[in-house]
Short mmCIF file of C-alpha atoms in Angstrom, two decimals:
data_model
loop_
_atom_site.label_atom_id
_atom_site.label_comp_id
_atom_site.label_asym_id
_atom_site.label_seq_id
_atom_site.Cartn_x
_atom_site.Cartn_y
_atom_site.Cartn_z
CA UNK A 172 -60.20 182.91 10.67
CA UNK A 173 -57.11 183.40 12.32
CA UNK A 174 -58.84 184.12 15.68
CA UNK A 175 -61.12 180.60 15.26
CA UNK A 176 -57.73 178.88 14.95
CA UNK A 177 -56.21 180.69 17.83
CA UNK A 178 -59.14 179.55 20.01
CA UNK A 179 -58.82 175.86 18.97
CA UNK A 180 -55.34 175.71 19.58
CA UNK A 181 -55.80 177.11 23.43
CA UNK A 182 -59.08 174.96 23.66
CA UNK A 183 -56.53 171.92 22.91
CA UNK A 184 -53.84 172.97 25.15
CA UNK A 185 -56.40 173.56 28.18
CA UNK A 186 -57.65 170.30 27.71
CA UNK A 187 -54.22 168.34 28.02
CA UNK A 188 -53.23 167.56 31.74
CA UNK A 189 -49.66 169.29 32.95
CA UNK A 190 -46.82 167.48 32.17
CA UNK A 191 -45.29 166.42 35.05
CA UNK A 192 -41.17 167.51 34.46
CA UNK A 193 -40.32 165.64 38.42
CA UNK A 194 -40.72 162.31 36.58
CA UNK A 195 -39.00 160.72 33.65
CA UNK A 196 -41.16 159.19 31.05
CA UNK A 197 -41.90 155.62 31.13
CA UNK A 198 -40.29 153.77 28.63
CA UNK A 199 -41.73 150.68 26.50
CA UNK A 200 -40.27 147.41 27.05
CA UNK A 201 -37.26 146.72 24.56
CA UNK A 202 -38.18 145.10 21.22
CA UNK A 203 -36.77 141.90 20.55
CA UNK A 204 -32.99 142.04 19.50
CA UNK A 205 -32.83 140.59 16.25
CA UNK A 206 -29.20 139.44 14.34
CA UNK A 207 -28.80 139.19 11.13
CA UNK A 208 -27.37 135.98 10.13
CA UNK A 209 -23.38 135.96 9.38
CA UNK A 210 -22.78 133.52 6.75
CA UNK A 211 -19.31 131.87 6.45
CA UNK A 212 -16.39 130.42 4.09
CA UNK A 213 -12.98 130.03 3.65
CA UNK A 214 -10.35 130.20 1.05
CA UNK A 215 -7.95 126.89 -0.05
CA UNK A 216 -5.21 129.25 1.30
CA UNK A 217 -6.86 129.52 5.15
CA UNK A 218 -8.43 133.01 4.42
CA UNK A 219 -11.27 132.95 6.14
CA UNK A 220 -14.75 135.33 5.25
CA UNK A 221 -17.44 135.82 7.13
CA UNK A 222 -20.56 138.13 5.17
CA UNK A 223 -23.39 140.06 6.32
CA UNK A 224 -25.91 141.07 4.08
CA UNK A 225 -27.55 144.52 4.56
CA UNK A 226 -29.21 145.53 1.28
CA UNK A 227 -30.37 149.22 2.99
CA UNK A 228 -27.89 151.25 0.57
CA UNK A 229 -25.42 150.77 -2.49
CA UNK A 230 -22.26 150.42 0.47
CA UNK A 231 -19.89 147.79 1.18
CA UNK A 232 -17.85 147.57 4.24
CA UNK A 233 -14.83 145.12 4.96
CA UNK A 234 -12.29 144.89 7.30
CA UNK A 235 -9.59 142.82 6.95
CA UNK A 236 -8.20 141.42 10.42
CA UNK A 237 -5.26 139.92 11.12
CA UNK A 238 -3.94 138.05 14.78
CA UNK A 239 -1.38 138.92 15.99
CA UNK A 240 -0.85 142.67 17.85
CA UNK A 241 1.06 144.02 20.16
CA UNK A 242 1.81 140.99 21.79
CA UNK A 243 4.09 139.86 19.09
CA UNK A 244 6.30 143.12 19.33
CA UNK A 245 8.93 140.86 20.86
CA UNK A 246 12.32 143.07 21.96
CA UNK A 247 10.93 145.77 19.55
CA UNK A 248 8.27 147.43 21.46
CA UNK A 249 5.61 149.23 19.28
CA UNK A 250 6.68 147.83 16.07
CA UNK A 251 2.97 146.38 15.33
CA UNK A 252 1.44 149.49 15.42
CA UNK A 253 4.64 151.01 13.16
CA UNK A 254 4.41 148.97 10.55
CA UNK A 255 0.49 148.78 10.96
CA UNK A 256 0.07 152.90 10.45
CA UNK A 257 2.16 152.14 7.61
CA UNK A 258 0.51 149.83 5.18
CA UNK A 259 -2.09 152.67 4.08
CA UNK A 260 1.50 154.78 3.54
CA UNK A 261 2.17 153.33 0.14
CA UNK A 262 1.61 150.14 -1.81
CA UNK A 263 2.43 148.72 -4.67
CA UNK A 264 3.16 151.47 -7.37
CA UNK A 265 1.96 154.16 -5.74
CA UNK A 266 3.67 156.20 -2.88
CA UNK A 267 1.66 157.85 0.39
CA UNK A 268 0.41 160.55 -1.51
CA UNK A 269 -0.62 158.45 -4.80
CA UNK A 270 -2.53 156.01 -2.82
CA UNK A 271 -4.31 158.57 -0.51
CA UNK A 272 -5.82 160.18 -3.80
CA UNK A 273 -6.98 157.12 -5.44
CA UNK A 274 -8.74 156.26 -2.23
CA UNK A 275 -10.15 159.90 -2.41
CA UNK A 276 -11.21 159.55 -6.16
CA UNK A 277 -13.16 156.20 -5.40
CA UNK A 278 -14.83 158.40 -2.28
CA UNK A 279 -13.81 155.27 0.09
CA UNK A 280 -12.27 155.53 3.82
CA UNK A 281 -9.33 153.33 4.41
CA UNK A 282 -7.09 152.72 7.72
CA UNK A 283 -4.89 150.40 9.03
CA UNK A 284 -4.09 149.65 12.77
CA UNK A 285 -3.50 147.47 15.04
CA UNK A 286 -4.75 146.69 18.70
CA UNK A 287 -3.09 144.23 21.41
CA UNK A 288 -4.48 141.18 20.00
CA UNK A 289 -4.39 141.58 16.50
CA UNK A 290 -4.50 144.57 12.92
CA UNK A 291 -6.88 145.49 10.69
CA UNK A 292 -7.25 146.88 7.15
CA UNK A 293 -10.85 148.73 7.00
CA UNK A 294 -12.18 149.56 4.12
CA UNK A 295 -15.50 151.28 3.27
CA UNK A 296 -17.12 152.30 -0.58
CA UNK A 297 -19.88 152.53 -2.56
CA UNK A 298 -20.57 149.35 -4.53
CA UNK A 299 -20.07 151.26 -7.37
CA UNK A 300 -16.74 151.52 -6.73
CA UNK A 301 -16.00 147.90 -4.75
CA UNK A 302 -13.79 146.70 -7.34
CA UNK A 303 -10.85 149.37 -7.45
CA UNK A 304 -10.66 149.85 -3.85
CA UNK A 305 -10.63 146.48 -3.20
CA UNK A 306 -7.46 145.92 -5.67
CA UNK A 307 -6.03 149.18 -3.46
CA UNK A 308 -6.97 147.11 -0.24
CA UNK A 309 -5.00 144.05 -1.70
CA UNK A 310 -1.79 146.30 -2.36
CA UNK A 311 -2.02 147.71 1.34
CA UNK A 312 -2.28 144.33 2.63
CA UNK A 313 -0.22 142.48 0.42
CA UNK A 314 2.46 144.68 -1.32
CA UNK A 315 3.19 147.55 1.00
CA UNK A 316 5.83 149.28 0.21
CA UNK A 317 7.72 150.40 3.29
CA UNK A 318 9.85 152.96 1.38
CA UNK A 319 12.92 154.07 3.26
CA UNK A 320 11.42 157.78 3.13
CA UNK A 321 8.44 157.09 4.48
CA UNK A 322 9.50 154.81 7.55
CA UNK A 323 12.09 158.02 8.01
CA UNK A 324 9.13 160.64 7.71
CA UNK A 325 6.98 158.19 10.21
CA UNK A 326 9.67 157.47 12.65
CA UNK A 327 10.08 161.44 13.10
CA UNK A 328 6.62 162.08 13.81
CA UNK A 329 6.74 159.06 16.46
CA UNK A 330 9.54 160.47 17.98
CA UNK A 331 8.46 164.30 17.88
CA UNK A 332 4.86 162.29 19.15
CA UNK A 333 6.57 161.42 22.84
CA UNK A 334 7.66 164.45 23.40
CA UNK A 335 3.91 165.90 22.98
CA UNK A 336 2.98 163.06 25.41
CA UNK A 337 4.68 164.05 28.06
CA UNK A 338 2.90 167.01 27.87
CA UNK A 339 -0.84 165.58 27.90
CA UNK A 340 -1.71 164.64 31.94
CA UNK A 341 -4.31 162.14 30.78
CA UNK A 342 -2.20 160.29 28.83
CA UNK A 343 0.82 160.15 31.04
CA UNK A 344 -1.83 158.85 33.70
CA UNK A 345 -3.05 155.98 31.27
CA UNK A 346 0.69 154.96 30.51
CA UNK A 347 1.55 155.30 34.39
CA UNK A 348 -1.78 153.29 35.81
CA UNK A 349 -0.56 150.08 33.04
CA UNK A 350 3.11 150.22 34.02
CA UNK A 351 1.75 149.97 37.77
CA UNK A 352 -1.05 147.28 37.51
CA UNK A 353 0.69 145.20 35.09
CA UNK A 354 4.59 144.59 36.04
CA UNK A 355 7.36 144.40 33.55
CA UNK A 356 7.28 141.30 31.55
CA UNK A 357 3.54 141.80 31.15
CA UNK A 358 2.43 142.44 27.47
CA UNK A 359 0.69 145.19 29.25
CA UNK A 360 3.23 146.92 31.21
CA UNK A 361 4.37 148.74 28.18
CA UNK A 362 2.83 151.30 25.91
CA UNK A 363 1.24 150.19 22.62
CA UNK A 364 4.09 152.84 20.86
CA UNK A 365 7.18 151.64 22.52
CA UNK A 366 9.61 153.89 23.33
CA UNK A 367 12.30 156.02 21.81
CA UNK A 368 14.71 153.85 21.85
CA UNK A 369 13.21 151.47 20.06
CA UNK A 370 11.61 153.61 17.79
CA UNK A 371 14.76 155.24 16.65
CA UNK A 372 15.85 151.73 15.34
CA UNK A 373 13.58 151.44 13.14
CA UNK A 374 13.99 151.08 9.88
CA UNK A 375 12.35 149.75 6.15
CA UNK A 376 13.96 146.81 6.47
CA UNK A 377 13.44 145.52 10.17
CA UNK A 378 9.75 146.76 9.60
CA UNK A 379 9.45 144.66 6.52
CA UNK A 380 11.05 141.87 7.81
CA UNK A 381 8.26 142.26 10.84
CA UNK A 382 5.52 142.42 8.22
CA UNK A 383 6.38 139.32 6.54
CA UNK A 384 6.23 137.44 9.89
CA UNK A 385 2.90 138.44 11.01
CA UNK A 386 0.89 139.56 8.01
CA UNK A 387 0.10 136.12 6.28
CA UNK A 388 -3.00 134.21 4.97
CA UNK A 389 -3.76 131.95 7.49
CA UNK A 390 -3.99 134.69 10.49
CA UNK A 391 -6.47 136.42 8.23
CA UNK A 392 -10.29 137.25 8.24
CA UNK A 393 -12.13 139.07 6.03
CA UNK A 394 -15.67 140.84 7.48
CA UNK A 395 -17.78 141.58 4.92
CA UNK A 396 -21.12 143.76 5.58
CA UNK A 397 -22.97 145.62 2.85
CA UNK A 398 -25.15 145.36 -0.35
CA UNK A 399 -23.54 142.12 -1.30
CA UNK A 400 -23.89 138.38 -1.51
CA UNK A 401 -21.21 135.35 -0.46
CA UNK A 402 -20.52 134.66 -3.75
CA UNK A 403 -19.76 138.21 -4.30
CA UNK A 404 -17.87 138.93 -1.71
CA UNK A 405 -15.63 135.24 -1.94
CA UNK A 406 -14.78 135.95 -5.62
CA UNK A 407 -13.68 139.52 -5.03
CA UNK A 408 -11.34 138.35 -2.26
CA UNK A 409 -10.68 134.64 -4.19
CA UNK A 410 -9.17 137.06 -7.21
CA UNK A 411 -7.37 139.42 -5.21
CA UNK A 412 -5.54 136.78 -2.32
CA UNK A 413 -6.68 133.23 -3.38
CA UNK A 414 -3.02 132.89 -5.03
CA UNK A 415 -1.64 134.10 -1.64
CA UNK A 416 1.46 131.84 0.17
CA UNK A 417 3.28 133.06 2.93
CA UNK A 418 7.16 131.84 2.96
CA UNK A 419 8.64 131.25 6.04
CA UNK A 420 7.63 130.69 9.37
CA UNK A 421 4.88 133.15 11.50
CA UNK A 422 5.85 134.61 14.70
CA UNK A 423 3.53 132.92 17.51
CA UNK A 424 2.10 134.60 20.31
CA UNK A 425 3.93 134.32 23.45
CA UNK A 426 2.12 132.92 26.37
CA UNK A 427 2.30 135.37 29.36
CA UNK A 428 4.13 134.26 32.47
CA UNK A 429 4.18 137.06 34.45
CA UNK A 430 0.51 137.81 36.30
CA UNK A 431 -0.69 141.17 36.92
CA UNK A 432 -0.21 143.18 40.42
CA UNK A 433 -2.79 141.85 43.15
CA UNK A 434 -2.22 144.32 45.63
CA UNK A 435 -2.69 143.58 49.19
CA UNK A 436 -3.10 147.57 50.31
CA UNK A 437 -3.36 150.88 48.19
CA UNK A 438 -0.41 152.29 46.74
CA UNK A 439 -0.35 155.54 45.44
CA UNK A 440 2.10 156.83 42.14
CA UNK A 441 2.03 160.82 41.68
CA UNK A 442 3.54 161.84 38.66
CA UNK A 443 4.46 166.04 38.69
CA UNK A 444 2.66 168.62 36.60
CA UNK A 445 3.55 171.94 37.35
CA UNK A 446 1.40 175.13 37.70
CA UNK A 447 -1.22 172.39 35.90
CA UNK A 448 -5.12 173.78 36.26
CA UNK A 449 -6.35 170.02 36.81
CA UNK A 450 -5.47 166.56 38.00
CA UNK A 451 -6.04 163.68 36.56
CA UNK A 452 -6.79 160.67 38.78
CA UNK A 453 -7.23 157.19 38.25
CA UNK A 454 -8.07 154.76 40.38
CA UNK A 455 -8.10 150.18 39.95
CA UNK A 456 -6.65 147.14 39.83
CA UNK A 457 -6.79 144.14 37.08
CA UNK A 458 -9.97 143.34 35.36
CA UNK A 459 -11.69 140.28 34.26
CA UNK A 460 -12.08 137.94 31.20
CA UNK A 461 -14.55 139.39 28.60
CA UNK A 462 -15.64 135.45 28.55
CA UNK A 463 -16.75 135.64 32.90
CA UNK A 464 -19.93 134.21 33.44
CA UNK A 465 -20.27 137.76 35.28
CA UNK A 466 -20.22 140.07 32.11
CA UNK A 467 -23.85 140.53 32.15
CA UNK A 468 -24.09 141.80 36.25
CA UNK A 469 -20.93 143.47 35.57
CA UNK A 470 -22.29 146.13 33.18
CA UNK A 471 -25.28 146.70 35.03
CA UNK A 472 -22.58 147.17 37.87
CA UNK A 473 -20.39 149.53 36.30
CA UNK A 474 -23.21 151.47 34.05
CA UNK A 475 -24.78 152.42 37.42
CA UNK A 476 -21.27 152.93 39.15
CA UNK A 477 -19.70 155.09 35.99
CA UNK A 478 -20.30 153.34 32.60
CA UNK A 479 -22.98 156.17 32.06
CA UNK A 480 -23.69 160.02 32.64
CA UNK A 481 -26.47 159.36 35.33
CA UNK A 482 -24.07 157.25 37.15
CA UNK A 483 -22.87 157.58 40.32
CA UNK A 484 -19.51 158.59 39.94
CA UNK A 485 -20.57 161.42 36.97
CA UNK A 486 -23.27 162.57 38.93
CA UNK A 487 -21.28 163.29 42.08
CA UNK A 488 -17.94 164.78 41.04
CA UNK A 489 -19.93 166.55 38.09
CA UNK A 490 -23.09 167.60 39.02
CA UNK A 491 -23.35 167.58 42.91
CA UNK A 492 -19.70 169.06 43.68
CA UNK A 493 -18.74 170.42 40.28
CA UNK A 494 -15.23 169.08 40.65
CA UNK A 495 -14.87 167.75 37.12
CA UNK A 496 -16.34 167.80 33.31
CA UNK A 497 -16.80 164.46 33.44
CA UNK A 498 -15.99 161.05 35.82
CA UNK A 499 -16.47 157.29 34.86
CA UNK A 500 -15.82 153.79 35.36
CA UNK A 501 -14.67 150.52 33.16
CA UNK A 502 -13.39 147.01 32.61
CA UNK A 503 -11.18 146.81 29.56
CA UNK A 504 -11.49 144.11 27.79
CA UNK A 505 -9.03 142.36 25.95
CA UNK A 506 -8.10 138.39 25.04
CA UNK A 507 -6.09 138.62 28.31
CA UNK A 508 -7.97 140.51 30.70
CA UNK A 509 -7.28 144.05 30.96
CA UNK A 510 -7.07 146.65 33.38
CA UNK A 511 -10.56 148.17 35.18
CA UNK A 512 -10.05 151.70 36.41
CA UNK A 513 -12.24 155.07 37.31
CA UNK A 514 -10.90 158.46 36.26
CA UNK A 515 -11.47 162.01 35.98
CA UNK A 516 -9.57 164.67 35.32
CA UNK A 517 -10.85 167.66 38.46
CA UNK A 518 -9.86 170.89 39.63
CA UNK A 519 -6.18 171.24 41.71
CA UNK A 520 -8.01 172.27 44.34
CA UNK A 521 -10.52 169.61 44.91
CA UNK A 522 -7.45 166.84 44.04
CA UNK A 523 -8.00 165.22 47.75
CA UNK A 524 -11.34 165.70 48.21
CA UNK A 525 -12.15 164.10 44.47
CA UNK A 526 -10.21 160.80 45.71
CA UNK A 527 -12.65 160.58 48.66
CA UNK A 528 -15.69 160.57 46.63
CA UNK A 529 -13.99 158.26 44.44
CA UNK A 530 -13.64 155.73 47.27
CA UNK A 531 -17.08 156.31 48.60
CA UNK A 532 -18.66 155.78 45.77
CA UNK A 533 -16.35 152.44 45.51
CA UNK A 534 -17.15 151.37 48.64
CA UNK A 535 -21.02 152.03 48.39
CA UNK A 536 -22.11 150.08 45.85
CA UNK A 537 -20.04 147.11 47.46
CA UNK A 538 -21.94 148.01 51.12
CA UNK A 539 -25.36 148.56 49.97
CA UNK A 540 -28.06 147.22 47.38
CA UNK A 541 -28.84 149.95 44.48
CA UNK A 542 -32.38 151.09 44.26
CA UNK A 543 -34.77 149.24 42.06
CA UNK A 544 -34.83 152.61 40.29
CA UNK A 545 -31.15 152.53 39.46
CA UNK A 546 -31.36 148.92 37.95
CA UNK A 547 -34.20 149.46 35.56
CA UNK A 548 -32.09 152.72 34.20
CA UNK A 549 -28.73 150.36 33.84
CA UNK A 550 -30.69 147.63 32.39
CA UNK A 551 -32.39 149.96 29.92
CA UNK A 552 -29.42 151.81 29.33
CA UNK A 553 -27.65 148.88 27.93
CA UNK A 554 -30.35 146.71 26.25
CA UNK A 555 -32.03 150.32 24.47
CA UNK A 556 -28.20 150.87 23.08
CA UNK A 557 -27.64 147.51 21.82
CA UNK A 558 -29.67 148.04 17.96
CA UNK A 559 -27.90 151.04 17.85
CA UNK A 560 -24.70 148.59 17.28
CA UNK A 561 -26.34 146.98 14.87
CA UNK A 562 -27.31 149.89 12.63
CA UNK A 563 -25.06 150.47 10.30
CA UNK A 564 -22.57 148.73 7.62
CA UNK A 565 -19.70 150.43 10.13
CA UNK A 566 -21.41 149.15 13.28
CA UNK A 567 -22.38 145.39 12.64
CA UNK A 568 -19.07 144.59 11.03
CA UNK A 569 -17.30 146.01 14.08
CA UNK A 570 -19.14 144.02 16.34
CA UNK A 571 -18.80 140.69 14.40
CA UNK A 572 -14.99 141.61 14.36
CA UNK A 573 -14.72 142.39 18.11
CA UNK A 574 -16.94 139.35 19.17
CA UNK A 575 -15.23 136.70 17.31
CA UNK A 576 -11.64 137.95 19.11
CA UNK A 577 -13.33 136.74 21.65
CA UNK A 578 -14.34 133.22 20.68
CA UNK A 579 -18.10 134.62 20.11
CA UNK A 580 -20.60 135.38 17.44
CA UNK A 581 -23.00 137.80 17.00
CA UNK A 582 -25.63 135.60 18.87
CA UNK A 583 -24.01 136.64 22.06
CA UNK A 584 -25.92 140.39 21.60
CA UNK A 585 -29.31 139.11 21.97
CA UNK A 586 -28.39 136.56 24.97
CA UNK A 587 -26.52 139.49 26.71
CA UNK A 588 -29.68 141.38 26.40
CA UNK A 589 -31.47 138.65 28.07
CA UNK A 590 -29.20 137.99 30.81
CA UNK A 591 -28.88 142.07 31.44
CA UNK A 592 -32.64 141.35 32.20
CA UNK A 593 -32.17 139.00 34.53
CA UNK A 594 -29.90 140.82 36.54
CA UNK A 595 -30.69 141.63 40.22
CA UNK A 596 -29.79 144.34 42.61
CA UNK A 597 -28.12 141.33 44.61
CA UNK A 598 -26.05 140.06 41.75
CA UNK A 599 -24.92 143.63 41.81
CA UNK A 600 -23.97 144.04 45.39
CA UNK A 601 -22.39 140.00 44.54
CA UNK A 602 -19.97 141.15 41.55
CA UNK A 603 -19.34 144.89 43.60
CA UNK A 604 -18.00 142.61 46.06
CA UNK A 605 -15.99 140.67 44.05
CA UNK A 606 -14.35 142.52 41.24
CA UNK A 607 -14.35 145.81 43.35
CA UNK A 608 -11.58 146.14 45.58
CA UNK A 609 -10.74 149.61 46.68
CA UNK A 610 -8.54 148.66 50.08
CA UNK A 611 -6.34 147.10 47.47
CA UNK A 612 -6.52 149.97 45.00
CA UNK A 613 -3.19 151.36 42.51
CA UNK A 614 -4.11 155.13 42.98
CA UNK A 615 -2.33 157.29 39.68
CA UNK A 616 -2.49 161.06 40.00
CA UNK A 617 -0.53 163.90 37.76
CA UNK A 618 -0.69 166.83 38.75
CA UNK A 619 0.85 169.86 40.39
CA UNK A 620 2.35 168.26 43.62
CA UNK A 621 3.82 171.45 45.12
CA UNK A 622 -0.43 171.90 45.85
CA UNK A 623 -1.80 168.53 46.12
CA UNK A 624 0.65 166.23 47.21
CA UNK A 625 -0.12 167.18 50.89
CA UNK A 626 -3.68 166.58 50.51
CA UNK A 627 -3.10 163.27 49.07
CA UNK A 628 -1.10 162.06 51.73
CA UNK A 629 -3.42 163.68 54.25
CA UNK A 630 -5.78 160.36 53.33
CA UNK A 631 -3.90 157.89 54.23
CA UNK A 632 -4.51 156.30 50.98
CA UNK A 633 -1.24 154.25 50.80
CA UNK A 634 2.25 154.15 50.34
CA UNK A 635 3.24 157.14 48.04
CA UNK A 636 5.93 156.35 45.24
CA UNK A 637 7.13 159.69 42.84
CA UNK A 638 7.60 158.67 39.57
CA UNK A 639 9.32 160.99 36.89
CA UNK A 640 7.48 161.84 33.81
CA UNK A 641 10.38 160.97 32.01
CA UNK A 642 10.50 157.22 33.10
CA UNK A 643 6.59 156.84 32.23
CA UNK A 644 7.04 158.44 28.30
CA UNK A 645 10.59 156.97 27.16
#
């Protein structure tokens, strides 16, 4: 029996043709991207909701987001995100520790943060268990406590925190790369944490007072996406923040008056490492509005430039020369455009010759059209990923969140997917052209100079300024 068997299973393998490993698989075209529909209300108090049903599993998923940000720190830089890592740290009757194992007991995740442009309470349960955690999530919003020990425990760990920074390359080179792009009176010429100094100010009451000025009703939105209706989800927020009033006036969101750096040549900032195994190199200039007419060609752009691991950039400091773990490319996106940038961290040794594959690689895809073979894997790449955003609870309300900071609603998934489509290897070369400018480059590198500074300046890159790590991390 066992021989019969044997002999059918070589029969069937003889009779399949070789499979030919030189050629990747054709795909299928992309099924239509299908949104599910985000239905809408608001509270008497200006709370607005916005719920997604997904009936899949017995879950509920909110987030609670709030304008605001960064941008309001004022003279207190990174009191938003302070006072936002707080809220979770105590509320109402119950202290850090208290809180943390009622969330534990319901089996729910909850966090609190906050980004540039606004914060936001996320909160994730069973259904089962939606209406104790949500009275928890009205406490953190509404009644955090703030306690004196707590701000003194937090502010420690901030301040023990920039110490550590100092010590990590890639984040010195992040913090170094905004303070060059964007200059001082930017929003983003400053890190999200602050500083020392004005971290060791901090206290309960000057974070309270901050709370009360930016936490209120009528900056707030809950997402709602999960195993629940409108109705549902309104009169579980309705009895927890209906009765809500702020007192007092809000702080408003400054405008910004001071415009990002448009070089017109290089400039190169080296920040010292010693005796460190690797540099880490980043390399751009100001981005563009999330809102361009160009977002679609600009993906494809960057995905085949270093938004991917096939991409250029990956591909040739990775794989060909084997001067890094990993290389990429990307616009941040923000309500005020952000920064876009390409980085790696690479071996000393290969520090200068790292920056000129960089710059080729800039300077290529600005020069000459990409293969028809590159655009079908970029235009894949990001129309195959988009249902994955869409799969879970986790996922959709995240992107309804990020979209509307943006003026936009989920709609804008499938007609990104459609305009990806219509992208063209000349609409690449077009944007390349125009949001690409490496003669006019801010070049950041940390690292040990004592072994790559003279390669550096062997390239002529630009004018070299030495910054101390000291002035970057405050």
């Amino acid at each position: 029996m066992l021989l019969l068997v044997a002999a059918a299973v070589a029969t069937s393998l003889q009779a399949q043709p070789a499979f030919d490993r030189t050629r990747a698989p054709t795909l299928a075209p992309p099924a239509r991207l299908v949104v599910p529909p985000v239905l809408t209300t608001s509270l008497p108090n200006g709370i607005r909701l916005k719920v997604v049903e997904q009936r899949e599993l017995p879950l509920v998923q909110v987030i609670a987001s709030i304008d605001g940000g960064v941008r309001l720190d004022g003279k207190t830089p990174g009191i938003s995100t302070f006072m936002a890592g707080l809220l979770d740290d105590g509320a109402g009757t119950r202290d850090a520790a208290t809180l943390q194992s009622e969330i534990a007991f319901l089996g729910a995740n909850l966090s609190s943060t906050a980004s540039w442009d606004g914060y936001s309470v996320s909160l994730k349960v069973a259904l089962r268990s939606l209406d104790p955690a949500m009275d928890l999530l009205a406490d953190v919003i509404r009644r955090p406590t703030f306690s004196s020990a707590e701000v003194r425990r937090q502010r420690d760990l901030r301040l023990a925190g920039y110490l550590q920074t100092r010590d990590r390359p890639e984040a010195v080179a992040g913090l170094a790369f905004s303070k060059a792009v964007f200059p001082e009176g930017h929003p983003y010429h400053r890190a999200t944490n602050g500083d020392s100094a004005t971290t060791a100010s901090l206290d309960s009451a000057k974070v309270r007072a901050f709370y009360q000025s930016v936490v209120r009703p009528e900056r707030l939105t809950f997402i709602v996406v999960g195993d629940i209706s409108l109705a549902q989800a309104r009169a579980a927020i309705a009895a927890r923040f209906g009765d809500w009033r702020a007192s007092g006036m809000g702080l408003v969101t400054p405008a910004i008056t001071v415009s990002p750096t448009v070089r017109r040549a290089s400039q190169v900032y080296l920040i010292d490492k010693p005796d460190a195994a690797q540099s880490v190199i980043q390399v751009g200039w100001p981005g563009v509005s999330r809102t361009s007419p160009d977002y679609a060609p600009l993906m494809v752009m960057n995905t085949i430039l270093g938004g991917s691991f096939t991409s250029r950039l990956n591909m040739k400091l990775r794989e060909t020369k084997g001067y890094s773990y990993g290389a990429g490319s990307g616009f941040v996106f923000r309500k005020v455009p952000g920064p876009f940038n390409a980085s790696a961290s690479v071996r000393t040794n290969v520090t200068d010759s790292s920056l000129v594959e960089f710059f080729a690689e800039l300077r290529a895809i600005r020069e000459t059209p990409v293969s028809a073979d590159e655009l079908d894997r970029a235009k894949n790449y990001l129309e195959l990923q988009l249902p994955g955003d869409l799969e879970g609870t986790t996922q959709v309300a995240g992107q309804v969140a990020e979209l509307q900071s943006f003026g936009l609603s989920l709609g804008e998934l499938p007609r990104f997917a459609a305009a990806v489509r219509r992208v063209t290897a000349a609409e690449v070369q077009r944007v390349a052209r125009r949001y690409l400018t490496p003669d006019r480059a801010t070049i950041v590198v940390v690292g040990d100079l004592a072994k790559v500074r003279a390669g550096i300046d062997a390239l002529k890159l630009g004018t070299t300024v030495v910054w101390d790590v000291k002035s970057v991390v405050r």
